[in-house]
Amino acid sequence: AWTRFEARTKQQGQDSPVTFADIPWPLGLPTVSGASEGEPAGERKKKLRAALLRWHPDKWAPLLSRVKDADQSRVTQQVKEVTRKILEEKDRFGG
């Protein structure tokens, strides 16, 4: 879902608006990062790092400028929530 979202936002260009519903939020998944206890520590660490890079609020600045005004606050709060969950997973998995 994320790959399709990235491709769609790149294809649509910088002026195309993005809504809250357009973003593939990972909060319904067992883990936000995709890491699991059954995999090697190095693999978990790699997934946690990739998730933090993708969802860190600072990384969202360019995309947030395209989010519709009505969704700005909601998107910002949800990005922070996703990041918080990733940090919890990092603590849980020792990443």
PDB file of N, CA and C in Angstrom:
ATOM      1  N   ALA A   1       0.823  -1.193   0.000  1.00  0.00           N
ATOM      2  CA  ALA A   1       0.000   0.000   0.000  1.00  0.00           C
ATOM      3  C   ALA A   1       0.871   1.262   0.000  1.00  0.00           C
ATOM      4  N   TRP A   2       1.972   1.219   0.759  1.00  0.00           N
ATOM      5  CA  TRP A   2       2.830   2.404   0.833  1.00  0.00           C
ATOM      6  C   TRP A   2       3.487   2.689  -0.515  1.00  0.00           C
ATOM      7  N   THR A   3       3.945   1.658  -1.193  1.00  0.00           N
ATOM      8  CA  THR A   3       4.599   1.831  -2.491  1.00  0.00           C
ATOM      9  C   THR A   3       3.632   2.468  -3.488  1.00  0.00           C
ATOM     10  N   ARG A   4       2.386   2.005  -3.489  1.00  0.00           N
ATOM     11  CA  ARG A   4       1.376   2.595  -4.385  1.00  0.00           C
ATOM     12  C   ARG A   4       1.116   4.059  -4.030  1.00  0.00           C
ATOM     13  N   PHE A   5       1.059   4.349  -2.738  1.00  0.00           N
ATOM     14  CA  PHE A   5       0.845   5.729  -2.294  1.00  0.00           C
ATOM     15  C   PHE A   5       1.990   6.629  -2.765  1.00  0.00           C
ATOM     16  N   GLU A   6       3.221   6.177  -2.561  1.00  0.00           N
ATOM     17  CA  GLU A   6       4.379   6.979  -3.000  1.00  0.00           C
ATOM     18  C   GLU A   6       4.359   7.198  -4.504  1.00  0.00           C
ATOM     19  N   ALA A   7       4.087   6.144  -5.252  1.00  0.00           N
ATOM     20  CA  ALA A   7       4.060   6.269  -6.713  1.00  0.00           C
ATOM     21  C   ALA A   7       2.957   7.233  -7.148  1.00  0.00           C
ATOM     22  N   ARG A   8       1.793   7.131  -6.530  1.00  0.00           N
ATOM     23  CA  ARG A   8       0.668   7.993  -6.883  1.00  0.00           C
ATOM     24  C   ARG A   8       0.976   9.456  -6.560  1.00  0.00           C
ATOM     25  N   THR A   9       1.565   9.720  -5.395  1.00  0.00           N
ATOM     26  CA  THR A   9       1.849  11.115  -5.039  1.00  0.00           C
ATOM     27  C   THR A   9       2.946  11.704  -5.923  1.00  0.00           C
ATOM     28  N   LYS A  10       3.910  10.896  -6.326  1.00  0.00           N
ATOM     29  CA  LYS A  10       4.948  11.393  -7.240  1.00  0.00           C
ATOM     30  C   LYS A  10       4.370  11.664  -8.619  1.00  0.00           C
ATOM     31  N   GLN A  11       3.513  10.753  -9.073  1.00  0.00           N
ATOM     32  CA  GLN A  11       2.922  10.876 -10.401  1.00  0.00           C
ATOM     33  C   GLN A  11       1.989  12.092 -10.485  1.00  0.00           C
ATOM     34  N   GLN A  12       1.272  12.365  -9.418  1.00  0.00           N
ATOM     35  CA  GLN A  12       0.310  13.462  -9.430  1.00  0.00           C
ATOM     36  C   GLN A  12       0.977  14.828  -9.378  1.00  0.00           C
ATOM     37  N   GLY A  13       2.195  14.896  -8.917  1.00  0.00           N
ATOM     38  CA  GLY A  13       2.907  16.166  -8.884  1.00  0.00           C
ATOM     39  C   GLY A  13       2.731  16.909  -7.579  1.00  0.00           C
ATOM     40  N   GLN A  14       3.532  17.946  -7.398  1.00  0.00           N
ATOM     41  CA  GLN A  14       3.601  18.698  -6.147  1.00  0.00           C
ATOM     42  C   GLN A  14       2.340  19.496  -5.830  1.00  0.00           C
ATOM     43  N   ASP A  15       1.534  19.803  -6.824  1.00  0.00           N
ATOM     44  CA  ASP A  15       0.359  20.640  -6.590  1.00  0.00           C
ATOM     45  C   ASP A  15      -0.902  19.844  -6.298  1.00  0.00           C
ATOM     46  N   SER A  16      -0.828  18.545  -6.437  1.00  0.00           N
ATOM     47  CA  SER A  16      -2.002  17.708  -6.215  1.00  0.00           C
ATOM     48  C   SER A  16      -2.261  17.530  -4.724  1.00  0.00           C
ATOM     49  N   PRO A  17      -3.495  17.799  -4.271  1.00  0.00           N
ATOM     50  CA  PRO A  17      -3.787  17.689  -2.839  1.00  0.00           C
ATOM     51  C   PRO A  17      -3.833  16.241  -2.349  1.00  0.00           C
ATOM     52  N   VAL A  18      -3.515  16.079  -1.072  1.00  0.00           N
ATOM     53  CA  VAL A  18      -3.553  14.772  -0.413  1.00  0.00           C
ATOM     54  C   VAL A  18      -4.529  14.890   0.752  1.00  0.00           C
ATOM     55  N   THR A  19      -5.342  13.859   0.950  1.00  0.00           N
ATOM     56  CA  THR A  19      -6.273  13.861   2.075  1.00  0.00           C
ATOM     57  C   THR A  19      -5.854  12.810   3.101  1.00  0.00           C
ATOM     58  N   PHE A  20      -6.432  12.891   4.270  1.00  0.00           N
ATOM     59  CA  PHE A  20      -6.178  11.906   5.329  1.00  0.00           C
ATOM     60  C   PHE A  20      -6.455  10.493   4.809  1.00  0.00           C
ATOM     61  N   ALA A  21      -7.541  10.335   4.083  1.00  0.00           N
ATOM     62  CA  ALA A  21      -7.949   9.016   3.579  1.00  0.00           C
ATOM     63  C   ALA A  21      -6.985   8.460   2.531  1.00  0.00           C
ATOM     64  N   ASP A  22      -6.218   9.308   1.876  1.00  0.00           N
ATOM     65  CA  ASP A  22      -5.266   8.851   0.849  1.00  0.00           C
ATOM     66  C   ASP A  22      -4.067   8.124   1.449  1.00  0.00           C
ATOM     67  N   ILE A  23      -3.750   8.405   2.692  1.00  0.00           N
ATOM     68  CA  ILE A  23      -2.530   7.893   3.322  1.00  0.00           C
ATOM     69  C   ILE A  23      -2.770   6.497   3.886  1.00  0.00           C
ATOM     70  N   PRO A  24      -1.910   5.528   3.539  1.00  0.00           N
ATOM     71  CA  PRO A  24      -2.084   4.155   4.045  1.00  0.00           C
ATOM     72  C   PRO A  24      -1.557   4.012   5.476  1.00  0.00           C
ATOM     73  N   TRP A  25      -2.380   4.358   6.430  1.00  0.00           N
ATOM     74  CA  TRP A  25      -1.990   4.311   7.841  1.00  0.00           C
ATOM     75  C   TRP A  25      -1.784   2.878   8.286  1.00  0.00           C
ATOM     76  N   PRO A  26      -0.664   2.573   8.950  1.00  0.00           N
ATOM     77  CA  PRO A  26      -0.346   1.188   9.337  1.00  0.00           C
ATOM     78  C   PRO A  26      -0.854   0.787  10.722  1.00  0.00           C
ATOM     79  N   LEU A  27      -1.755   1.549  11.306  1.00  0.00           N
ATOM     80  CA  LEU A  27      -2.128   1.310  12.695  1.00  0.00           C
ATOM     81  C   LEU A  27      -2.964   0.048  12.904  1.00  0.00           C
ATOM     82  N   GLY A  28      -3.555  -0.505  11.885  1.00  0.00           N
ATOM     83  CA  GLY A  28      -4.349  -1.720  12.035  1.00  0.00           C
ATOM     84  C   GLY A  28      -3.527  -2.997  11.936  1.00  0.00           C
ATOM     85  N   LEU A  29      -2.239  -2.873  11.733  1.00  0.00           N
ATOM     86  CA  LEU A  29      -1.359  -4.028  11.576  1.00  0.00           C
ATOM     87  C   LEU A  29      -0.859  -4.516  12.936  1.00  0.00           C
ATOM     88  N   PRO A  30      -0.415  -5.779  13.020  1.00  0.00           N
ATOM     89  CA  PRO A  30       0.126  -6.274  14.290  1.00  0.00           C
ATOM     90  C   PRO A  30       1.279  -5.419  14.817  1.00  0.00           C
ATOM     91  N   THR A  31       2.161  -4.972  13.927  1.00  0.00           N
ATOM     92  CA  THR A  31       3.214  -4.025  14.283  1.00  0.00           C
ATOM     93  C   THR A  31       3.274  -2.974  13.179  1.00  0.00           C
ATOM     94  N   VAL A  32       3.531  -1.754  13.567  1.00  0.00           N
ATOM     95  CA  VAL A  32       3.597  -0.657  12.607  1.00  0.00           C
ATOM     96  C   VAL A  32       4.837  -0.789  11.724  1.00  0.00           C
ATOM     97  N   SER A  33       5.916  -1.256  12.304  1.00  0.00           N
ATOM     98  CA  SER A  33       7.187  -1.348  11.585  1.00  0.00           C
ATOM     99  C   SER A  33       7.291  -2.592  10.711  1.00  0.00           C
ATOM    100  N   GLY A  34       6.469  -3.584  10.981  1.00  0.00           N
ATOM    101  CA  GLY A  34       6.574  -4.863  10.276  1.00  0.00           C
ATOM    102  C   GLY A  34       7.514  -5.829  10.969  1.00  0.00           C
ATOM    103  N   ALA A  35       8.153  -5.383  12.046  1.00  0.00           N
ATOM    104  CA  ALA A  35       9.082  -6.241  12.798  1.00  0.00           C
ATOM    105  C   ALA A  35       8.290  -7.237  13.646  1.00  0.00           C
ATOM    106  N   SER A  36       8.910  -8.395  13.882  1.00  0.00           N
ATOM    107  CA  SER A  36       8.273  -9.384  14.746  1.00  0.00           C
ATOM    108  C   SER A  36       9.343 -10.079  15.584  1.00  0.00           C
ATOM    109  N   GLU A  37       8.909 -10.647  16.681  1.00  0.00           N
ATOM    110  CA  GLU A  37       9.851 -11.276  17.604  1.00  0.00           C
ATOM    111  C   GLU A  37      10.531 -12.506  17.019  1.00  0.00           C
ATOM    112  N   GLY A  38       9.908 -13.144  16.058  1.00  0.00           N
ATOM    113  CA  GLY A  38      10.445 -14.381  15.505  1.00  0.00           C
ATOM    114  C   GLY A  38      11.558 -14.207  14.487  1.00  0.00           C
ATOM    115  N   GLU A  39      11.912 -13.004  14.158  1.00  0.00           N
ATOM    116  CA  GLU A  39      12.953 -12.800  13.147  1.00  0.00           C
ATOM    117  C   GLU A  39      14.259 -12.359  13.802  1.00  0.00           C
ATOM    118  N   PRO A  40      15.363 -12.489  13.088  1.00  0.00           N
ATOM    119  CA  PRO A  40      16.666 -12.104  13.651  1.00  0.00           C
ATOM    120  C   PRO A  40      16.692 -10.630  14.064  1.00  0.00           C
ATOM    121  N   ALA A  41      17.461 -10.333  15.099  1.00  0.00           N
ATOM    122  CA  ALA A  41      17.548  -8.975  15.636  1.00  0.00           C
ATOM    123  C   ALA A  41      17.969  -7.963  14.570  1.00  0.00           C
ATOM    124  N   GLY A  42      18.877  -8.346  13.711  1.00  0.00           N
ATOM    125  CA  GLY A  42      19.336  -7.429  12.661  1.00  0.00           C
ATOM    126  C   GLY A  42      18.224  -7.061  11.700  1.00  0.00           C
ATOM    127  N   GLU A  43      17.377  -8.022  11.369  1.00  0.00           N
ATOM    128  CA  GLU A  43      16.244  -7.767  10.473  1.00  0.00           C
ATOM    129  C   GLU A  43      15.222  -6.851  11.148  1.00  0.00           C
ATOM    130  N   ARG A  44      14.952  -7.101  12.434  1.00  0.00           N
ATOM    131  CA  ARG A  44      14.030  -6.234  13.186  1.00  0.00           C
ATOM    132  C   ARG A  44      14.556  -4.802  13.221  1.00  0.00           C
ATOM    133  N   LYS A  45      15.851  -4.670  13.500  1.00  0.00           N
ATOM    134  CA  LYS A  45      16.456  -3.342  13.585  1.00  0.00           C
ATOM    135  C   LYS A  45      16.331  -2.600  12.248  1.00  0.00           C
ATOM    136  N   LYS A  46      16.541  -3.314  11.146  1.00  0.00           N
ATOM    137  CA  LYS A  46      16.435  -2.715   9.819  1.00  0.00           C
ATOM    138  C   LYS A  46      15.001  -2.233   9.550  1.00  0.00           C
ATOM    139  N   LYS A  47      14.016  -3.046   9.921  1.00  0.00           N
ATOM    140  CA  LYS A  47      12.618  -2.667   9.713  1.00  0.00           C
ATOM    141  C   LYS A  47      12.222  -1.488  10.591  1.00  0.00           C
ATOM    142  N   LEU A  48      12.685  -1.486  11.836  1.00  0.00           N
ATOM    143  CA  LEU A  48      12.375  -0.376  12.735  1.00  0.00           C
ATOM    144  C   LEU A  48      12.989   0.925  12.221  1.00  0.00           C
ATOM    145  N   ARG A  49      14.219   0.857  11.755  1.00  0.00           N
ATOM    146  CA  ARG A  49      14.882   2.048  11.220  1.00  0.00           C
ATOM    147  C   ARG A  49      14.159   2.573   9.993  1.00  0.00           C
ATOM    148  N   ALA A  50      13.781   1.675   9.087  1.00  0.00           N
ATOM    149  CA  ALA A  50      13.067   2.093   7.876  1.00  0.00           C
ATOM    150  C   ALA A  50      11.724   2.738   8.235  1.00  0.00           C
ATOM    151  N   ALA A  51      11.032   2.161   9.211  1.00  0.00           N
ATOM    152  CA  ALA A  51       9.738   2.716   9.632  1.00  0.00           C
ATOM    153  C   ALA A  51       9.914   4.101  10.249  1.00  0.00           C
ATOM    154  N   LEU A  52      10.952   4.260  11.069  1.00  0.00           N
ATOM    155  CA  LEU A  52      11.204   5.578  11.674  1.00  0.00           C
ATOM    156  C   LEU A  52      11.539   6.619  10.612  1.00  0.00           C
ATOM    157  N   LEU A  53      12.310   6.230   9.626  1.00  0.00           N
ATOM    158  CA  LEU A  53      12.642   7.165   8.551  1.00  0.00           C
ATOM    159  C   LEU A  53      11.398   7.548   7.753  1.00  0.00           C
ATOM    160  N   ARG A  54      10.525   6.596   7.529  1.00  0.00           N
ATOM    161  CA  ARG A  54       9.311   6.846   6.744  1.00  0.00           C
ATOM    162  C   ARG A  54       8.316   7.712   7.508  1.00  0.00           C
ATOM    163  N   TRP A  55       8.155   7.468   8.785  1.00  0.00           N
ATOM    164  CA  TRP A  55       7.076   8.097   9.541  1.00  0.00           C
ATOM    165  C   TRP A  55       7.516   9.244  10.454  1.00  0.00           C
ATOM    166  N   HIS A  56       8.779   9.556  10.513  1.00  0.00           N
ATOM    167  CA  HIS A  56       9.214  10.647  11.387  1.00  0.00           C
ATOM    168  C   HIS A  56       8.550  11.950  10.934  1.00  0.00           C
ATOM    169  N   PRO A  57       7.977  12.695  11.874  1.00  0.00           N
ATOM    170  CA  PRO A  57       7.263  13.926  11.502  1.00  0.00           C
ATOM    171  C   PRO A  57       8.080  14.901  10.650  1.00  0.00           C
ATOM    172  N   ASP A  58       9.385  15.011  10.885  1.00  0.00           N
ATOM    173  CA  ASP A  58      10.217  15.918  10.085  1.00  0.00           C
ATOM    174  C   ASP A  58      10.248  15.499   8.616  1.00  0.00           C
ATOM    175  N   LYS A  59      10.171  14.224   8.357  1.00  0.00           N
ATOM    176  CA  LYS A  59      10.203  13.726   6.976  1.00  0.00           C
ATOM    177  C   LYS A  59       8.903  14.022   6.230  1.00  0.00           C
ATOM    178  N   TRP A  60       7.863  14.348   6.979  1.00  0.00           N
ATOM    179  CA  TRP A  60       6.553  14.586   6.377  1.00  0.00           C
ATOM    180  C   TRP A  60       6.347  16.027   5.933  1.00  0.00           C
ATOM    181  N   ALA A  61       7.255  16.922   6.233  1.00  0.00           N
ATOM    182  CA  ALA A  61       7.064  18.340   5.895  1.00  0.00           C
ATOM    183  C   ALA A  61       6.717  18.564   4.416  1.00  0.00           C
ATOM    184  N   PRO A  62       7.441  17.974   3.473  1.00  0.00           N
ATOM    185  CA  PRO A  62       7.093  18.214   2.070  1.00  0.00           C
ATOM    186  C   PRO A  62       5.685  17.719   1.716  1.00  0.00           C
ATOM    187  N   LEU A  63       5.305  16.565   2.248  1.00  0.00           N
ATOM    188  CA  LEU A  63       3.983  16.031   1.937  1.00  0.00           C
ATOM    189  C   LEU A  63       2.888  16.797   2.674  1.00  0.00           C
ATOM    190  N   LEU A  64       3.173  17.240   3.881  1.00  0.00           N
ATOM    191  CA  LEU A  64       2.168  17.991   4.648  1.00  0.00           C
ATOM    192  C   LEU A  64       1.765  19.279   3.938  1.00  0.00           C
ATOM    193  N   SER A  65       2.673  19.831   3.173  1.00  0.00           N
ATOM    194  CA  SER A  65       2.324  21.050   2.439  1.00  0.00           C
ATOM    195  C   SER A  65       1.261  20.777   1.376  1.00  0.00           C
ATOM    196  N   ARG A  66       1.087  19.513   1.018  1.00  0.00           N
ATOM    197  CA  ARG A  66       0.087  19.132   0.014  1.00  0.00           C
ATOM    198  C   ARG A  66      -1.221  18.637   0.642  1.00  0.00           C
ATOM    199  N   VAL A  67      -1.223  18.419   1.944  1.00  0.00           N
ATOM    200  CA  VAL A  67      -2.426  17.921   2.616  1.00  0.00           C
ATOM    201  C   VAL A  67      -3.458  19.044   2.684  1.00  0.00           C
ATOM    202  N   LYS A  68      -4.690  18.684   2.385  1.00  0.00           N
ATOM    203  CA  LYS A  68      -5.772  19.673   2.432  1.00  0.00           C
ATOM    204  C   LYS A  68      -5.847  20.299   3.818  1.00  0.00           C
ATOM    205  N   ASP A  69      -6.148  21.590   3.853  1.00  0.00           N
ATOM    206  CA  ASP A  69      -6.204  22.328   5.114  1.00  0.00           C
ATOM    207  C   ASP A  69      -7.092  21.646   6.151  1.00  0.00           C
ATOM    208  N   ALA A  70      -8.214  21.121   5.715  1.00  0.00           N
ATOM    209  CA  ALA A  70      -9.153  20.482   6.636  1.00  0.00           C
ATOM    210  C   ALA A  70      -8.559  19.242   7.297  1.00  0.00           C
ATOM    211  N   ASP A  71      -7.554  18.623   6.667  1.00  0.00           N
ATOM    212  CA  ASP A  71      -6.951  17.392   7.178  1.00  0.00           C
ATOM    213  C   ASP A  71      -5.596  17.605   7.843  1.00  0.00           C
ATOM    214  N   GLN A  72      -5.050  18.812   7.786  1.00  0.00           N
ATOM    215  CA  GLN A  72      -3.694  19.074   8.282  1.00  0.00           C
ATOM    216  C   GLN A  72      -3.480  18.600   9.718  1.00  0.00           C
ATOM    217  N   SER A  73      -4.310  19.035  10.612  1.00  0.00           N
ATOM    218  CA  SER A  73      -4.143  18.695  12.026  1.00  0.00           C
ATOM    219  C   SER A  73      -4.280  17.197  12.251  1.00  0.00           C
ATOM    220  N   ARG A  74      -5.267  16.609  11.633  1.00  0.00           N
ATOM    221  CA  ARG A  74      -5.506  15.163  11.790  1.00  0.00           C
ATOM    222  C   ARG A  74      -4.328  14.342  11.263  1.00  0.00           C
ATOM    223  N   VAL A  75      -3.804  14.717  10.109  1.00  0.00           N
ATOM    224  CA  VAL A  75      -2.660  14.006   9.535  1.00  0.00           C
ATOM    225  C   VAL A  75      -1.437  14.172  10.434  1.00  0.00           C
ATOM    226  N   THR A  76      -1.189  15.380  10.889  1.00  0.00           N
ATOM    227  CA  THR A  76      -0.039  15.627  11.765  1.00  0.00           C
ATOM    228  C   THR A  76      -0.129  14.777  13.028  1.00  0.00           C
ATOM    229  N   GLN A  77      -1.292  14.736  13.651  1.00  0.00           N
ATOM    230  CA  GLN A  77      -1.467  13.939  14.869  1.00  0.00           C
ATOM    231  C   GLN A  77      -1.308  12.447  14.600  1.00  0.00           C
ATOM    232  N   GLN A  78      -1.812  11.986  13.470  1.00  0.00           N
ATOM    233  CA  GLN A  78      -1.708  10.552  13.146  1.00  0.00           C
ATOM    234  C   GLN A  78      -0.255  10.167  12.851  1.00  0.00           C
ATOM    235  N   VAL A  79       0.484  11.031  12.172  1.00  0.00           N
ATOM    236  CA  VAL A  79       1.908  10.759  11.918  1.00  0.00           C
ATOM    237  C   VAL A  79       2.646  10.647  13.255  1.00  0.00           C
ATOM    238  N   LYS A  80       2.343  11.545  14.184  1.00  0.00           N
ATOM    239  CA  LYS A  80       2.972  11.473  15.507  1.00  0.00           C
ATOM    240  C   LYS A  80       2.592  10.185  16.231  1.00  0.00           C
ATOM    241  N   GLU A  81       1.352   9.750  16.088  1.00  0.00           N
ATOM    242  CA  GLU A  81       0.904   8.508  16.721  1.00  0.00           C
ATOM    243  C   GLU A  81       1.624   7.296  16.134  1.00  0.00           C
ATOM    244  N   VAL A  82       1.769   7.271  14.820  1.00  0.00           N
ATOM    245  CA  VAL A  82       2.500   6.171  14.174  1.00  0.00           C
ATOM    246  C   VAL A  82       3.943   6.149  14.674  1.00  0.00           C
ATOM    247  N   THR A  83       4.576   7.309  14.740  1.00  0.00           N
ATOM    248  CA  THR A  83       5.956   7.388  15.220  1.00  0.00           C
ATOM    249  C   THR A  83       6.062   6.910  16.665  1.00  0.00           C
ATOM    250  N   ARG A  84       5.109   7.301  17.493  1.00  0.00           N
ATOM    251  CA  ARG A  84       5.101   6.864  18.892  1.00  0.00           C
ATOM    252  C   ARG A  84       5.017   5.335  18.981  1.00  0.00           C
ATOM    253  N   LYS A  85       4.175   4.739  18.155  1.00  0.00           N
ATOM    254  CA  LYS A  85       4.036   3.277  18.166  1.00  0.00           C
ATOM    255  C   LYS A  85       5.328   2.593  17.696  1.00  0.00           C
ATOM    256  N   ILE A  86       5.990   3.174  16.728  1.00  0.00           N
ATOM    257  CA  ILE A  86       7.264   2.611  16.265  1.00  0.00           C
ATOM    258  C   ILE A  86       8.292   2.667  17.386  1.00  0.00           C
ATOM    259  N   LEU A  87       8.343   3.782  18.106  1.00  0.00           N
ATOM    260  CA  LEU A  87       9.288   3.898  19.225  1.00  0.00           C
ATOM    261  C   LEU A  87       8.955   2.893  20.328  1.00  0.00           C
ATOM    262  N   GLU A  88       7.675   2.628  20.551  1.00  0.00           N
ATOM    263  CA  GLU A  88       7.280   1.593  21.515  1.00  0.00           C
ATOM    264  C   GLU A  88       7.765   0.218  21.048  1.00  0.00           C
ATOM    265  N   GLU A  89       7.625  -0.056  19.755  1.00  0.00           N
ATOM    266  CA  GLU A  89       8.105  -1.327  19.207  1.00  0.00           C
ATOM    267  C   GLU A  89       9.620  -1.416  19.349  1.00  0.00           C
ATOM    268  N   LYS A  90      10.299  -0.330  19.119  1.00  0.00           N
ATOM    269  CA  LYS A  90      11.754  -0.323  19.268  1.00  0.00           C
ATOM    270  C   LYS A  90      12.148  -0.686  20.693  1.00  0.00           C
ATOM    271  N   ASP A  91      11.462  -0.128  21.667  1.00  0.00           N
ATOM    272  CA  ASP A  91      11.721  -0.468  23.065  1.00  0.00           C
ATOM    273  C   ASP A  91      11.390  -1.935  23.345  1.00  0.00           C
ATOM    274  N   ARG A  92      10.281  -2.398  22.827  1.00  0.00           N
ATOM    275  CA  ARG A  92       9.829  -3.774  23.064  1.00  0.00           C
ATOM    276  C   ARG A  92      10.788  -4.794  22.444  1.00  0.00           C
ATOM    277  N   PHE A  93      11.233  -4.522  21.227  1.00  0.00           N
ATOM    278  CA  PHE A  93      12.101  -5.463  20.524  1.00  0.00           C
ATOM    279  C   PHE A  93      13.580  -5.244  20.806  1.00  0.00           C
ATOM    280  N   GLY A  94      13.900  -4.209  21.535  1.00  0.00           N
ATOM    281  CA  GLY A  94      15.300  -3.920  21.825  1.00  0.00           C
ATOM    282  C   GLY A  94      16.064  -3.442  20.624  1.00  0.00           C
ATOM    283  N   GLY A  95      15.371  -2.737  19.709  1.00  0.00           N
ATOM    284  CA  GLY A  95      16.011  -2.272  18.481  1.00  0.00           C
ATOM    285  C   GLY A  95      16.659  -0.966  18.663  1.00  0.00           C
TER     286      GLY A  95
END
